[in-house]
Coordinates of C-alpha atoms in Angstrom, one line a residue:
X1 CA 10.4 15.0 -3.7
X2 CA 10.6 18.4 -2.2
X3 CA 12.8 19.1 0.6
X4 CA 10.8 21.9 2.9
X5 CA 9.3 23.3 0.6
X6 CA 12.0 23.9 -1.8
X7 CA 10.5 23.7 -5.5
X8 CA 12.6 20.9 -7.9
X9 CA 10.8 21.8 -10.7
X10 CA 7.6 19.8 -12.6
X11 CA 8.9 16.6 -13.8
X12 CA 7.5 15.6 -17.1
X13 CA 5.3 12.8 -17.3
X14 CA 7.9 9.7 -18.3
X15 CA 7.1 7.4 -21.5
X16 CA 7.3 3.8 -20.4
X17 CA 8.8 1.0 -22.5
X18 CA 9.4 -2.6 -22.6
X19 CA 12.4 -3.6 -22.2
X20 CA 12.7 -7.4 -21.1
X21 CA 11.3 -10.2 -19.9
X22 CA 12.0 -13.5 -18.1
X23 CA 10.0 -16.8 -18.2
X24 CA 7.4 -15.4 -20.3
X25 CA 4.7 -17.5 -21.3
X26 CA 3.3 -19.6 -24.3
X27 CA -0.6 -19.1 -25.3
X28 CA -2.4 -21.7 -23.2
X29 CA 0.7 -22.5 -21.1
X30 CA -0.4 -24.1 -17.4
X31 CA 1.7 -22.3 -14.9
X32 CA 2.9 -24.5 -12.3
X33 CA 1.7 -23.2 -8.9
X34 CA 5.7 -23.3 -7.5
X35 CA 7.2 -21.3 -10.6
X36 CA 4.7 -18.3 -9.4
X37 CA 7.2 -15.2 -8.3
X38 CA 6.6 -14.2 -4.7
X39 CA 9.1 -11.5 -3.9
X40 CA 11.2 -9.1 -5.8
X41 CA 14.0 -7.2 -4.6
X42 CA 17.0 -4.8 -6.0
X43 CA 20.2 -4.4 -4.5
X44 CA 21.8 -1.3 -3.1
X45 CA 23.6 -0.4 -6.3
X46 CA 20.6 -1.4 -9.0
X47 CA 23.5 -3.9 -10.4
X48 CA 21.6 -7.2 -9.5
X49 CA 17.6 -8.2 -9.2
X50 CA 16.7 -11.0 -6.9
X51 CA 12.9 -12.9 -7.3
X52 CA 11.8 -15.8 -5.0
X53 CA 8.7 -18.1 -6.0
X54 CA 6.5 -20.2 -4.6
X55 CA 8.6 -23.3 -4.8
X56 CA 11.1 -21.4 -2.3
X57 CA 14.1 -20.8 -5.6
X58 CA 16.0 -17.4 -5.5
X59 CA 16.9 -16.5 -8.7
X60 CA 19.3 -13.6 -9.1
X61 CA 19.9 -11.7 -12.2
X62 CA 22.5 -9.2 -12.9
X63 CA 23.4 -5.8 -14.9
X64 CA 25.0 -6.1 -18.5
X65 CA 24.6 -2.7 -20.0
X66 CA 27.2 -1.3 -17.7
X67 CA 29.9 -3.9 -18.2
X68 CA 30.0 -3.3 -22.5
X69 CA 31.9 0.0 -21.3
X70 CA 34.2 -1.4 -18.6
X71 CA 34.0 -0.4 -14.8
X72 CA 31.3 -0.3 -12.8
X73 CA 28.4 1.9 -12.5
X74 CA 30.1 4.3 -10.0
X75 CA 32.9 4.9 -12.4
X76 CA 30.7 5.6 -15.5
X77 CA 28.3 7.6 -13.3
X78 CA 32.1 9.8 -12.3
X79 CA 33.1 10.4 -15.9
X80 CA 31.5 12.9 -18.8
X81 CA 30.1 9.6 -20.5
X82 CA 26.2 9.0 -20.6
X83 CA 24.6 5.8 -20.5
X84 CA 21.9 5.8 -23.4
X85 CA 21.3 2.3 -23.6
X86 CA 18.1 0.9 -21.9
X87 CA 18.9 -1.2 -18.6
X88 CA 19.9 -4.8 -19.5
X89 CA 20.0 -8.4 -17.0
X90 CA 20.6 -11.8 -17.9
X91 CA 20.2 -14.6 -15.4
X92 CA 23.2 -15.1 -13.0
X93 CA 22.0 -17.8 -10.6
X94 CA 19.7 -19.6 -8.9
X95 CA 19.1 -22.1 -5.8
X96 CA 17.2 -23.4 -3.6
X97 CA 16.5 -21.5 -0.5
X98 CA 14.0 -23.3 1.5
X99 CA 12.7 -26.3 1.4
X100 CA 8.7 -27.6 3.0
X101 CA 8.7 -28.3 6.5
X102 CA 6.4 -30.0 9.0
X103 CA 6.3 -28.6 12.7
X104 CA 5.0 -31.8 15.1
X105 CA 4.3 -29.8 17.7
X106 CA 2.2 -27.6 16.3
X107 CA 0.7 -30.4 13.4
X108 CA 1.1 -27.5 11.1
X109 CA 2.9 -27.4 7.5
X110 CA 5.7 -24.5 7.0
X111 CA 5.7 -24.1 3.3
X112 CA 8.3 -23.1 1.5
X113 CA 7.3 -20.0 -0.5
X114 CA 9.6 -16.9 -0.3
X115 CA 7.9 -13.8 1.5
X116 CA 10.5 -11.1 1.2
X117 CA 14.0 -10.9 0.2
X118 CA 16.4 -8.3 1.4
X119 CA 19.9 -7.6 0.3
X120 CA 22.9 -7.0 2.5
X121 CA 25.7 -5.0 2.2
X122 CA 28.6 -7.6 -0.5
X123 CA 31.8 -8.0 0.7
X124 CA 35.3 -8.9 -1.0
X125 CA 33.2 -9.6 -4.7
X126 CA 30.7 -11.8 -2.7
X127 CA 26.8 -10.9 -2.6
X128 CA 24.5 -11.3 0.5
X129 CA 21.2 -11.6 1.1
X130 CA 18.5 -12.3 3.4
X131 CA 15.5 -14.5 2.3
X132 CA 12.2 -15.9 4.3
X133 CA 9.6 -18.0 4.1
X134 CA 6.8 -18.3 6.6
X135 CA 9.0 -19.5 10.1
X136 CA 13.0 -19.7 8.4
X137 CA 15.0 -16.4 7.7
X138 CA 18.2 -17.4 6.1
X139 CA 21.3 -15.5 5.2
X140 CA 22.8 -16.4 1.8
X141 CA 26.2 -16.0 0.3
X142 CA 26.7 -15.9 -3.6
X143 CA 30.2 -15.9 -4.7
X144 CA 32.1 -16.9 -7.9
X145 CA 34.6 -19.2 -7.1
X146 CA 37.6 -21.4 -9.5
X147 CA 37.2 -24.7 -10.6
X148 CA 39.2 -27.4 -8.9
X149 CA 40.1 -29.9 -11.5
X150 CA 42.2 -33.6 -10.6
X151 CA 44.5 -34.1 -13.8
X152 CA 47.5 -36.5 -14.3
X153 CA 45.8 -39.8 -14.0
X154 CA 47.1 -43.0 -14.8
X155 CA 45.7 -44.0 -17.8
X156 CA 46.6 -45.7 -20.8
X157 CA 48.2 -43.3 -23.6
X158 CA 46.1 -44.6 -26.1
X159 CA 42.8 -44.0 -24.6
X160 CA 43.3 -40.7 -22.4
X161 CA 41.0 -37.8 -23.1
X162 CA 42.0 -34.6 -21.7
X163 CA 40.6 -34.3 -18.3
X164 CA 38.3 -36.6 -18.4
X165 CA 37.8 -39.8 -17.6
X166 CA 39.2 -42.9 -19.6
X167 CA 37.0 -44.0 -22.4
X168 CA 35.9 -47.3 -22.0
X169 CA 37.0 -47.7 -18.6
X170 CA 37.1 -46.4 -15.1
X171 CA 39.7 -43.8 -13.6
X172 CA 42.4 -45.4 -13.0
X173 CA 43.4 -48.4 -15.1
X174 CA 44.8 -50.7 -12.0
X175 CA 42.7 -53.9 -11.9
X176 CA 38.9 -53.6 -10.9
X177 CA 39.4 -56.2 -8.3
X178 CA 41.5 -54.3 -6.1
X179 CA 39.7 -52.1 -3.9
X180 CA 40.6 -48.6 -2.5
X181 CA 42.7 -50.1 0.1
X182 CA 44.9 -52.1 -2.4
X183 CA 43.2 -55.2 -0.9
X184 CA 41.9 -57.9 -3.7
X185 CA 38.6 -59.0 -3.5
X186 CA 39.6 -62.7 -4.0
X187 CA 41.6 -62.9 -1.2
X188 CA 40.6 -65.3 1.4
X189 CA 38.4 -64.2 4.3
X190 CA 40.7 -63.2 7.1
X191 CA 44.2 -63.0 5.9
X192 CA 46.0 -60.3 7.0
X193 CA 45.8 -57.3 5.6
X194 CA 49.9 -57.0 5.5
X195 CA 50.5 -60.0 3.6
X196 CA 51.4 -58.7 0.2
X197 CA 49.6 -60.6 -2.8
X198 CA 51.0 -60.3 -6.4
X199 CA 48.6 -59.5 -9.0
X200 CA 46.5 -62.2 -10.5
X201 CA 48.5 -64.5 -13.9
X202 CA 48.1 -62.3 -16.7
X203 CA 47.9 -58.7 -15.0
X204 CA 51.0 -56.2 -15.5
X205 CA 51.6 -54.1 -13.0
X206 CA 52.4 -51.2 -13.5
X207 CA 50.1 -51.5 -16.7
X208 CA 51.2 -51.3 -20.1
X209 CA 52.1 -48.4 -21.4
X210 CA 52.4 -46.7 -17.7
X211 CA 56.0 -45.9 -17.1
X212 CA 54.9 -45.4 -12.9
X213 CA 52.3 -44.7 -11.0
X214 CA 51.7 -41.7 -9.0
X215 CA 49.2 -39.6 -7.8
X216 CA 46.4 -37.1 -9.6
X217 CA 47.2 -33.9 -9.0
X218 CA 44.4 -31.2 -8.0
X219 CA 44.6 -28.0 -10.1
X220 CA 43.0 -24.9 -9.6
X221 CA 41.8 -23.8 -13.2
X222 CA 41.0 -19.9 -14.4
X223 CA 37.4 -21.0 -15.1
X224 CA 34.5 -19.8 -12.5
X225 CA 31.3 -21.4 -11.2
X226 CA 28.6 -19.4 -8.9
X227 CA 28.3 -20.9 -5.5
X228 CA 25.3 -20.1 -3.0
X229 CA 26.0 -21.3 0.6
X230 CA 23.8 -20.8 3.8
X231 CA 25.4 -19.1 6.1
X232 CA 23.2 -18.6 9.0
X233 CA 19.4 -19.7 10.0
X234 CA 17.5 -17.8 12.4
X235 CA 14.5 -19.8 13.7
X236 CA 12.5 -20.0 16.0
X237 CA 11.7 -16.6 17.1
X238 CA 7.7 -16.5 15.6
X239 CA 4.9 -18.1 16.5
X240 CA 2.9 -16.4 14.0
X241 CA 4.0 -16.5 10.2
X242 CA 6.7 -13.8 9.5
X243 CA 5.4 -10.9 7.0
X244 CA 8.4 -8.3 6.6
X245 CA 11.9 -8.5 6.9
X246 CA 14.1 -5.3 7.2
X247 CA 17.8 -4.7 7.2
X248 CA 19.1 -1.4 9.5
X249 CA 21.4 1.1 8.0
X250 CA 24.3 -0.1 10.8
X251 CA 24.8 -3.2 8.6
X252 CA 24.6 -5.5 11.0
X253 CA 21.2 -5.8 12.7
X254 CA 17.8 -6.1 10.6
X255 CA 14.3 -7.2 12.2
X256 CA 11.8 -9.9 11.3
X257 CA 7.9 -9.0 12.2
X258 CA 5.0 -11.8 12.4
X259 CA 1.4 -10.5 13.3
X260 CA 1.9 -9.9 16.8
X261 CA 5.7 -9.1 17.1
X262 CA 8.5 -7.7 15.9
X263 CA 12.1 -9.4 16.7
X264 CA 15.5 -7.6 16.4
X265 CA 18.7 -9.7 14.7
X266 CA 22.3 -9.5 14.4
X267 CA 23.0 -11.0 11.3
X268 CA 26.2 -13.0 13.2
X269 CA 23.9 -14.0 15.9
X270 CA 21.7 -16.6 14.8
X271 CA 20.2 -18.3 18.2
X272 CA 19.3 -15.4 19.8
X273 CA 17.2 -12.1 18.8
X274 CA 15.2 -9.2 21.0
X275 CA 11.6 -8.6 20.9
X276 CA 11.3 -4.8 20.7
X277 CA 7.4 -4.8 19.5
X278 CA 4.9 -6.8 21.0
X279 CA 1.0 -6.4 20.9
X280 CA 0.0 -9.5 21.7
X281 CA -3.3 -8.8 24.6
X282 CA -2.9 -10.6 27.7
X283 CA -6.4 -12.0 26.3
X284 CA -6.8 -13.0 22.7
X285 CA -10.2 -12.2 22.6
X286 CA -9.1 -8.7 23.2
X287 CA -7.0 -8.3 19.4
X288 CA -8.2 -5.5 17.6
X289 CA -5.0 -5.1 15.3
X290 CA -2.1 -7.0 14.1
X291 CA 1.2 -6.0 12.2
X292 CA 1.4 -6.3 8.9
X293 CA 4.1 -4.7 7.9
X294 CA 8.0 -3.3 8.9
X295 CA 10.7 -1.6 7.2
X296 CA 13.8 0.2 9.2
X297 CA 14.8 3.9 8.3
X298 CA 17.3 4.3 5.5
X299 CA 19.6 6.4 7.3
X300 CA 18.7 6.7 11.0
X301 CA 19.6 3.3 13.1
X302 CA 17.3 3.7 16.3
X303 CA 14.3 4.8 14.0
X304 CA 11.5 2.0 12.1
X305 CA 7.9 1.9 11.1
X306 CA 5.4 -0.5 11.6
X307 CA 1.6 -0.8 10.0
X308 CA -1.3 -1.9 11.2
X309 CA -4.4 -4.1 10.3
X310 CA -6.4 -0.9 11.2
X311 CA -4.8 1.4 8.3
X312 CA -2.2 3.1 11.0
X313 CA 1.5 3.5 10.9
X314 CA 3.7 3.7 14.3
X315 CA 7.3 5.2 13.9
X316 CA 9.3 4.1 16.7
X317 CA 12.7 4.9 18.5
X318 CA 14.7 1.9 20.1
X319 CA 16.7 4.6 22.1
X320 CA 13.5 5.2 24.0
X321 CA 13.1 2.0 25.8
X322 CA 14.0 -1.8 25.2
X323 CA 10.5 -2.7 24.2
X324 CA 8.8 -0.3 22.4
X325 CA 5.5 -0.8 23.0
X326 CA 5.0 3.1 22.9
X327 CA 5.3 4.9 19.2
X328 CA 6.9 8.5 18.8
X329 CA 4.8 9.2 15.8
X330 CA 0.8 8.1 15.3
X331 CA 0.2 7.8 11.5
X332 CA -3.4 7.1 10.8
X333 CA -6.1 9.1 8.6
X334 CA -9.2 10.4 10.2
X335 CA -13.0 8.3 9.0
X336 CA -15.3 10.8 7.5
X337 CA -18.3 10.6 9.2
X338 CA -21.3 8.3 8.5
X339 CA -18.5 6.4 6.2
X340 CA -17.9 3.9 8.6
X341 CA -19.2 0.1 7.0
X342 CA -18.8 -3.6 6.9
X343 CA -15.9 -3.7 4.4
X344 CA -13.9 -0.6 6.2
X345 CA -11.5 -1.8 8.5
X346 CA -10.5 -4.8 5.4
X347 CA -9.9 -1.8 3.2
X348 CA -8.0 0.3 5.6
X349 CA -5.6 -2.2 6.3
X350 CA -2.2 -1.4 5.3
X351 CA -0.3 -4.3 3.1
X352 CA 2.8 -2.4 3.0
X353 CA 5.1 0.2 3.8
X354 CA 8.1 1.7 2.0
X355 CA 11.0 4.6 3.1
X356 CA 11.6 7.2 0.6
X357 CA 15.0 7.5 0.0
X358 CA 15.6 10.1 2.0
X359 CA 13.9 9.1 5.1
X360 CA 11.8 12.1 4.9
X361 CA 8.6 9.9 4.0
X362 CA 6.8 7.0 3.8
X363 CA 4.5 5.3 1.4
X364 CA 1.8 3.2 2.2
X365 CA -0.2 0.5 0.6
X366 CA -3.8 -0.1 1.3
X367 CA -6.6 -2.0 -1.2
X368 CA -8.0 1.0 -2.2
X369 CA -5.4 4.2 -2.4
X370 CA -1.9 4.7 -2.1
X371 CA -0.8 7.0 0.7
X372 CA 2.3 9.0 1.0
X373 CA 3.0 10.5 4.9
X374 CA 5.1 13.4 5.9
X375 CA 7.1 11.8 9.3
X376 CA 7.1 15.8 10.9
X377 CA 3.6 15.6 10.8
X378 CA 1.2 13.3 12.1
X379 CA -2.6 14.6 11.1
X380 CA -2.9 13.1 7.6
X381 CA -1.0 11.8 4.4
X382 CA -0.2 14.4 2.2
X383 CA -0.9 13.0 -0.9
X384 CA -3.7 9.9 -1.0
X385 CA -3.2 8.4 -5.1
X386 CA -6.5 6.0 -5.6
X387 CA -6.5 2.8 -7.4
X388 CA -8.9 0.7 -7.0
X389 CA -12.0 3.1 -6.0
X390 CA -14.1 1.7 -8.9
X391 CA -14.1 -1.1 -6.7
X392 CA -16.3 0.0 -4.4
X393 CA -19.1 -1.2 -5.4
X394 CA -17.7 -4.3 -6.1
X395 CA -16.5 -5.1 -2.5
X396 CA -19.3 -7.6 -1.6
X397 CA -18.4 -10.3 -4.1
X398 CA -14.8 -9.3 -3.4
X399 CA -15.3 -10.5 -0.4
X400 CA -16.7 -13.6 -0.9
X401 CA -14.1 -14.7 -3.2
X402 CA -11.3 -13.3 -1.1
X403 CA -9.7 -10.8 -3.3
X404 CA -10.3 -7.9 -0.9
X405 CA -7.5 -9.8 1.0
X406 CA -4.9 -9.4 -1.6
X407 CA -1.6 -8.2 -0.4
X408 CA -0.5 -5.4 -3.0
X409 CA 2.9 -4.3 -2.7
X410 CA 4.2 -0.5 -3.4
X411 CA 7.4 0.9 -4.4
X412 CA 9.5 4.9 -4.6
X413 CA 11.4 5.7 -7.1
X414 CA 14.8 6.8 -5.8
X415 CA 14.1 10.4 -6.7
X416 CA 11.1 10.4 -4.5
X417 CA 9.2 12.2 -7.3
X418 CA 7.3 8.8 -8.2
X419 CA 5.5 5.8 -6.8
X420 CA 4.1 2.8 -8.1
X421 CA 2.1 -0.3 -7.2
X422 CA 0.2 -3.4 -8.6
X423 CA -3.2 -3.9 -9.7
X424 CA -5.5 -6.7 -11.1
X425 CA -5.8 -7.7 -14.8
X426 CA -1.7 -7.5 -14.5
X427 CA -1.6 -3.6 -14.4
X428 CA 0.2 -1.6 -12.7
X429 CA -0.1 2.3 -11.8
X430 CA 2.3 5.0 -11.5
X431 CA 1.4 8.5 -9.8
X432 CA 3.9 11.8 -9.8
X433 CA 4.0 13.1 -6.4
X434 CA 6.5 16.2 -7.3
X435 CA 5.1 19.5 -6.9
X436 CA 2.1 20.2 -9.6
X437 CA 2.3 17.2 -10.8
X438 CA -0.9 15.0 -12.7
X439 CA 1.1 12.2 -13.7
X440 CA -1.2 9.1 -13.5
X441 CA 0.0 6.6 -15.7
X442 CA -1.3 2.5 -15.7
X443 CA 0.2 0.1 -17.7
X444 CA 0.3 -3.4 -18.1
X445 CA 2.9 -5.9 -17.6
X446 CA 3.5 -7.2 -21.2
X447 CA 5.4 -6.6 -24.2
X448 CA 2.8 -3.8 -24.7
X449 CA 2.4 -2.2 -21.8
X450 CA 0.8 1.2 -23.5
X451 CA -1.7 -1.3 -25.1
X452 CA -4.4 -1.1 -22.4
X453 CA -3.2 2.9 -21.4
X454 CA -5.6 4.9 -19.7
X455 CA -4.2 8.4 -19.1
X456 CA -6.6 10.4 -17.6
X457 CA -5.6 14.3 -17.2
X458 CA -6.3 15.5 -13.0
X459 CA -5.7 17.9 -11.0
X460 CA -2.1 19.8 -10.6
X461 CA -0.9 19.3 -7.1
X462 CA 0.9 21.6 -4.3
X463 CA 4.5 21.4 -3.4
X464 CA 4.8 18.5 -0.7
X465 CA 6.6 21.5 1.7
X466 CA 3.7 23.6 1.5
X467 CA 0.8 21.0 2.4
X468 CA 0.6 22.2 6.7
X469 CA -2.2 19.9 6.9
X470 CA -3.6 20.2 4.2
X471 CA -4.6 16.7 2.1
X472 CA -4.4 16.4 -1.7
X473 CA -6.0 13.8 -3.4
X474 CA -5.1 12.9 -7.2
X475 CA -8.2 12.6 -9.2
X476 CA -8.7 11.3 -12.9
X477 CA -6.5 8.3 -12.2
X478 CA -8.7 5.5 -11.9
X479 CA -11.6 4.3 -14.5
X480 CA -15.0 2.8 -14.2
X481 CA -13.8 -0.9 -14.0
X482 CA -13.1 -1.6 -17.7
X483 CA -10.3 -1.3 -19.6
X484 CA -10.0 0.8 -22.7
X485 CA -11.8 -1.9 -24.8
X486 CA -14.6 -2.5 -22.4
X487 CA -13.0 -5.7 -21.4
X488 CA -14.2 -6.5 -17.5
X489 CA -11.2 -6.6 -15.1
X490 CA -9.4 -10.2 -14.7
X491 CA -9.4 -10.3 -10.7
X492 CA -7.3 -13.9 -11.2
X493 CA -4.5 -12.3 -12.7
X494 CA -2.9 -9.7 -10.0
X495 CA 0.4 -7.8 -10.2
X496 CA 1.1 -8.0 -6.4
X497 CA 4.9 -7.8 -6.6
X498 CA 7.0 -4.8 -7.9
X499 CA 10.1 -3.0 -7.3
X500 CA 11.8 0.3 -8.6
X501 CA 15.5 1.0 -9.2
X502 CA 17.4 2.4 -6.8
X503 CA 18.4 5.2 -9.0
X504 CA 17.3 5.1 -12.2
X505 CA 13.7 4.9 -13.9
X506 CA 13.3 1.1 -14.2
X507 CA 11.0 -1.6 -13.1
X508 CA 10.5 -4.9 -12.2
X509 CA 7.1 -6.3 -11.8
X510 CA 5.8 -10.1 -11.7
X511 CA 3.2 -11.3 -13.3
X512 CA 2.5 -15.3 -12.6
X513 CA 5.5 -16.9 -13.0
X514 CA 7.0 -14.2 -15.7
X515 CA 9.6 -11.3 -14.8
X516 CA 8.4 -8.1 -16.9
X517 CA 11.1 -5.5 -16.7
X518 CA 10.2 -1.4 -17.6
X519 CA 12.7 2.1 -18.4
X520 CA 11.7 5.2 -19.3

């Protein structure tokens, strides 16, 4: 992405390829409603992928490519070698992050479906991260940790296995009638407990083969096991189910937003948090607008961004007041004239929001176009990338079987010179947004993903620095509604969920229950 109008050359259009895939399924395979992915989320460093699903399960996955060559990814990135091997995970983990709940007050179910994960900053070899569901936001710790094994049992020579238990028999080979406390299970009903009683006729003690008894020893072994333990639960802050989850560049504060509010945390403060949005009306019948999204700045601490149900984005500054009810920066695109119908304000609403690296902009997310915003300047986005216009005349039936509700996701690379986001039929497009670019890529999330490519050529675009004002649109990059076969568009099958590597070319996107994974 340009930098005030500083030119970083035309970046060639990138050639997509497959590269892995997780849970993929069978022909005619029923996917189970709880298995379907719901968030997706890379860490700082691009080393390891987190997914949550339906059934509330985080499963983490984590880099191999980089460990064939020793180091880690800083190192290489330091020395005169080049990684030419595409990006490679394997499955590292999984557990269960939240379960279903049932609020008796309100006689309303909490399900337990993960909404957004965000990672935190790891600490001494252990990873953090934050998860939510509709009411619950829970921290996580995942950390490799050594086996404790008991050894030196007594057991009989002859049928000892190495740490294991005793074939044929239970731990320890001292009598099954005597109980932990060394008390026999035949003895009389209140005797005293210090009478001493000799074993029953027949029963050697120590046993046979036993020189003496002593105690098992606990032994920590060189073997490792992965270990995810809760470490804090913040609940109770929303009334309203909680859509976004942000964590702020100082490391130890991040926000949770619901519909009507936006709450501030520190993440070792888990019974308390500040309400720094609120746009509740005083009168319910008076709600124009709700929130449905937040994301913190990447660099500056004081500064976030919220969107709106009305297709507007606020950046605020908590140095202004405690309650910022009052934005710095109005982000919101003027109607054309006579426009104005039924399905505009569903379309206009903004489903999500992303930083670009640099802080400089911000990409947003509505049904029908993806927007990118310049935060010096407030009177339009400066690039506007459509997706779904051949919708259009499709919105009526959309509406009536609810698609036109669907919550598509977007994503920046970490070069800022791309974005992508989901569509139906499990496609998803990419648009360049460097200067002159006409990149307008879609592809679909499958082992194939050129197989349905539609590259249409459009327009070569300005330099983001010289746009004072002015609005660019990317034609060409949408089609009439059918693929390149004249199949009809699968409105069932949505790619809602995708995220791009930190710093490299590389994406994760989830179709259903499967995690498809892209380099170019």
């Amino acid at each position: 992405m340009n930098n005030g109008g500083v030119s970083q050359g035309l970046a060639q259009p990138l050639e997509w390829r497959f590269s892995q895939v997780f849970g993929e399924r069978t022909a005619g395979e029923e996917v189970q409603e709880v298995d379907i992915i719901s968030a997706i989320e890379f860490d700082g460093t691009g080393d390891h992928l987190a997914t949550g699903d339906r059934g509330g399960r985080v499963v983490l996955f984590e880099r191999t490519d980089t460990r064939d060559h020793g180091g880690n990814r800083k190192d290489l990135e330091m020395m005169d070698y080049s990684i030419s091997r595409h990006p490679e995970f394997r499955y590292k983990t999984e557990f269960q992050s939240h379960e279903p709940e049932f609020d008796y007050l309100k006689s309303l179910e909490i399900e337990e479906k993960i909404n957004k994960i965000r990672w935190c900053q790891s600490a001494n070899s252990a990873l953090y991260l934050l998860s939510t569901n509709d009411k619950t936001i829970k921290l996580w710790k995942v950390q490799e940790k050594k086996v404790k094994k008991v050894c030196d049992f007594n057991v009989y020579p002859d049928k000892a296995v190495a740490n294991g238990p005793v074939v044929g028999s239970s731990m320890s080979t001292v009598p099954k009638p005597c109980i932990a406390n060394g008390v026999y299970r035949d003895r009389p009903f209140g005797s005293s407990g210090n009478d001493f009683s000799f074993p029953p006729a027949g029963v050697s003690f120590p046993p046979a083969g036993v020189s003496s008894l002593h105690l098992p020893v606990v032994v920590t072994s060189q073997e490792t096991s992965l270990v995810a333990g809760c470490r804090r639960i913040y609940t109770h802050a929303h009334d309203y189910h909680i859509n976004s989850i942000s964590n702020n560049s100082d490391c130890e504060t991040f926000i949770s937003a619901d519909d009507l509010r936006i709450n501030l945390w520190n993440l070792e403060i888990s019974n308390q948090s500040f309400n720094i949005v609120d746009v509740k009306p005083a009168n319910m019948e008076d709600l124009t607008e709700v929130i449905t999204s937040a994301e913190f700045h990447p660099t500056h601490c004081n500064m976030l961004a919220y969107s709106s149900s009305k297709g507007s984005i606020r950046l605020i500054d908590m140095r202004q007041s405690a309650l910022c009810d009052t934005h710095s920066k109005l982000f919101e695109e003027q109607e054309a004239p006579g426009s104005r119908s039924f399905f505009t304000e569903i379309i206009a609403s903004i489903s999500d929001i992303k930083f670009a690296k640099d802080g400089k902009h911000i990409l947003s997310r509505d049904y029908m176009t993806l927007k990118l915003w310049d935060i010096t300047m407030d009177s339009g986005p400066v690039a506007t990338f459509p997706v779904h216009e051949y919708l259009r005349p499709k919105l009526c039936d959309l509406y009536e079987n609810d698609s036109i509700f669907d919550k598509f996701e977007c994503c920046i690379s970490g070069d800022g010179l791309r974005v992508a986001t989901g569509s139906y039929s499990n496609l998803f497009r990419m648009f360049g947004c460097s200067e002159g670019s006409t990149e307008a890529t879609t592809l679909e999330a499958s082992k194939n993903p050129m197989r349905r490519q539609i590259q249409t050529p459009s327009r070569p675009t300005r330099p983001l620095g010289s746009l004072s004002g002015v609005v660019r649109r990317v034609k060409g990059a949408d089609n009439s509604g059918v693929d390149a076969n004249g199949n009809a568009y699968d409105f069932s099958m949505k790619l809602l969920h995708l995220a791009w590597h930190p710093s490299e070319n590389s994406i994760a996107c989830a179709a259903s229950n499967s995690l498809y994974m892209y380099y170019a």
